PDB file of C-alpha atoms in Angstrom:
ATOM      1  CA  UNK A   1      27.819 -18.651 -32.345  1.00 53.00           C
ATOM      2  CA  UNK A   2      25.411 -16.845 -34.959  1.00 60.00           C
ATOM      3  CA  UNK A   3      24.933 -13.548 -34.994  1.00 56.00           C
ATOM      4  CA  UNK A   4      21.684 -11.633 -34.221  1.00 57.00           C
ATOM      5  CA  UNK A   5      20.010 -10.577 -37.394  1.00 60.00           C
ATOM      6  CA  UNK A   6      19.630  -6.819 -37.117  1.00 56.00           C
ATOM      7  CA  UNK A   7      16.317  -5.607 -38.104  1.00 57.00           C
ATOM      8  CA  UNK A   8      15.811  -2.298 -40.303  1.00 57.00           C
ATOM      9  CA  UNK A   9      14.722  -0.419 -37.142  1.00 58.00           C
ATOM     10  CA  UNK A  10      18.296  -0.351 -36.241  1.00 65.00           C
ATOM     11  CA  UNK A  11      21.042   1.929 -36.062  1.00 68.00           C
ATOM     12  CA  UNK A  12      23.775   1.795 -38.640  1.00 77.00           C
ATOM     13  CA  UNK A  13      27.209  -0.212 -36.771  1.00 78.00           C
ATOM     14  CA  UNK A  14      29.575   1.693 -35.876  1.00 87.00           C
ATOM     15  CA  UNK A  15      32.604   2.348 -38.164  1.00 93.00           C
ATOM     16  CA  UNK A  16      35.639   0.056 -38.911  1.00 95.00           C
ATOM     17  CA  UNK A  17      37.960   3.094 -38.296  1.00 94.00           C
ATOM     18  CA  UNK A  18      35.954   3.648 -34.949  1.00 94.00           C
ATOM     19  CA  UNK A  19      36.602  -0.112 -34.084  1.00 95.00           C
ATOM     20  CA  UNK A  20      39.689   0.741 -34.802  1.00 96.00           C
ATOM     21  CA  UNK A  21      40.189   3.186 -31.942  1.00 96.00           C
ATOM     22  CA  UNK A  22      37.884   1.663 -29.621  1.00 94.00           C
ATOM     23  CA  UNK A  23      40.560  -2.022 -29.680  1.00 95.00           C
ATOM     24  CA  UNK A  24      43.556   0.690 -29.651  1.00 96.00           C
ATOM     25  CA  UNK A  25      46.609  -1.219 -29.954  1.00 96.00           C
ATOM     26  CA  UNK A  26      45.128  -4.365 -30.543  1.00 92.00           C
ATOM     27  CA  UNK A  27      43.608  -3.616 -33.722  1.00 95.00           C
ATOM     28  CA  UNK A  28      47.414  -2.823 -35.399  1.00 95.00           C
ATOM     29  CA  UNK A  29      47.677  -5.972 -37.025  1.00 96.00           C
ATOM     30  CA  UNK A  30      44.109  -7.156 -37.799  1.00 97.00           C
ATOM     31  CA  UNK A  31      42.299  -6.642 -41.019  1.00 97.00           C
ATOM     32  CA  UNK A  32      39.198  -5.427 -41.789  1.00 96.00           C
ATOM     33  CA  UNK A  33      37.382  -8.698 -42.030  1.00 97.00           C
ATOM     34  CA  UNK A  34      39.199  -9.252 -38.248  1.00 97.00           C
ATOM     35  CA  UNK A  35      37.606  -6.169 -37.001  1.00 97.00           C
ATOM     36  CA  UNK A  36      34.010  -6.560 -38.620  1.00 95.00           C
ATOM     37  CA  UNK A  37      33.830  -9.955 -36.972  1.00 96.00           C
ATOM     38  CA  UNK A  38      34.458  -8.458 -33.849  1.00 95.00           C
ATOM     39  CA  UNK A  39      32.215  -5.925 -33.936  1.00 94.00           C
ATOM     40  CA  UNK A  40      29.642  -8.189 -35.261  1.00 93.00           C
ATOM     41  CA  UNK A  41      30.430 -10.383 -32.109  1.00 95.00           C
ATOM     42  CA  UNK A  42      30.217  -7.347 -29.541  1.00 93.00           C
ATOM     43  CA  UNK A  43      27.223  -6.596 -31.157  1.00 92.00           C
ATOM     44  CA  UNK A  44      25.554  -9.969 -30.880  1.00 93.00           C
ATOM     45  CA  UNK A  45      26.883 -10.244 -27.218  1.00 95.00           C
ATOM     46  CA  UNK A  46      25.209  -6.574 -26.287  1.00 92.00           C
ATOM     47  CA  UNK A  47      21.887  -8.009 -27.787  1.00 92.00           C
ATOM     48  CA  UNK A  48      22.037 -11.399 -25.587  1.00 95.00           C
ATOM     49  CA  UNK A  49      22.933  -9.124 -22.489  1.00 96.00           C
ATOM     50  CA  UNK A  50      19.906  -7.179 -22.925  1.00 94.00           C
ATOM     51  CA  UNK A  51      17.555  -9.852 -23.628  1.00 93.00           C
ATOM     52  CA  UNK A  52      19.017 -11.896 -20.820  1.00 93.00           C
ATOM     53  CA  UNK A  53      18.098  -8.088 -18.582  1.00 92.00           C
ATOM     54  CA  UNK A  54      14.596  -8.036 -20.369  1.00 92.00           C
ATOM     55  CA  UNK A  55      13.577 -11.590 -19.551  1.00 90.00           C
ATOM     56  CA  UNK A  56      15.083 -11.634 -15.474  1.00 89.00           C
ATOM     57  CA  UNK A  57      12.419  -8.062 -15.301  1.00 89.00           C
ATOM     58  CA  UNK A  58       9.325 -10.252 -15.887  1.00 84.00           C
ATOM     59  CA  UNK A  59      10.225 -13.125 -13.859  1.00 70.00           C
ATOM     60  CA  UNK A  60       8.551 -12.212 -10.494  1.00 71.00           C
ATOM     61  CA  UNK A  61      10.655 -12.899  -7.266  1.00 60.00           C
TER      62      UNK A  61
END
């Protein structure tokens, strides 16, 4: 899957550390790189999600 290319209009991500907390227990033995692709993943799922919302809006029915 590719990520959605974030646009300078954007907030900043959120923190590693707060990944961190947010996974809880899960996040004990991944690395950094483990937890930026996952973030970069939630991210790029939240984006589809609200484009998906967006576009059923305008179709009439």
């Amino acid at each position: 899957m590719d990520f959605v290319d974030r646009g300078d209009d954007r907030s900043e991500p959120i923190l590693i550390a707060r990944c961190r907390e947010l996974l809880g227990d899960e996040a004990d033995t991944l690395t950094d790189q483990d937890v930026e692709l996952i973030r970069r993943h939630a991210e790029t799922m939240a984006q589809v999600v609200v484009q998906m919302y967006v576009e059923s809006r305008r179709i009439p029915g």
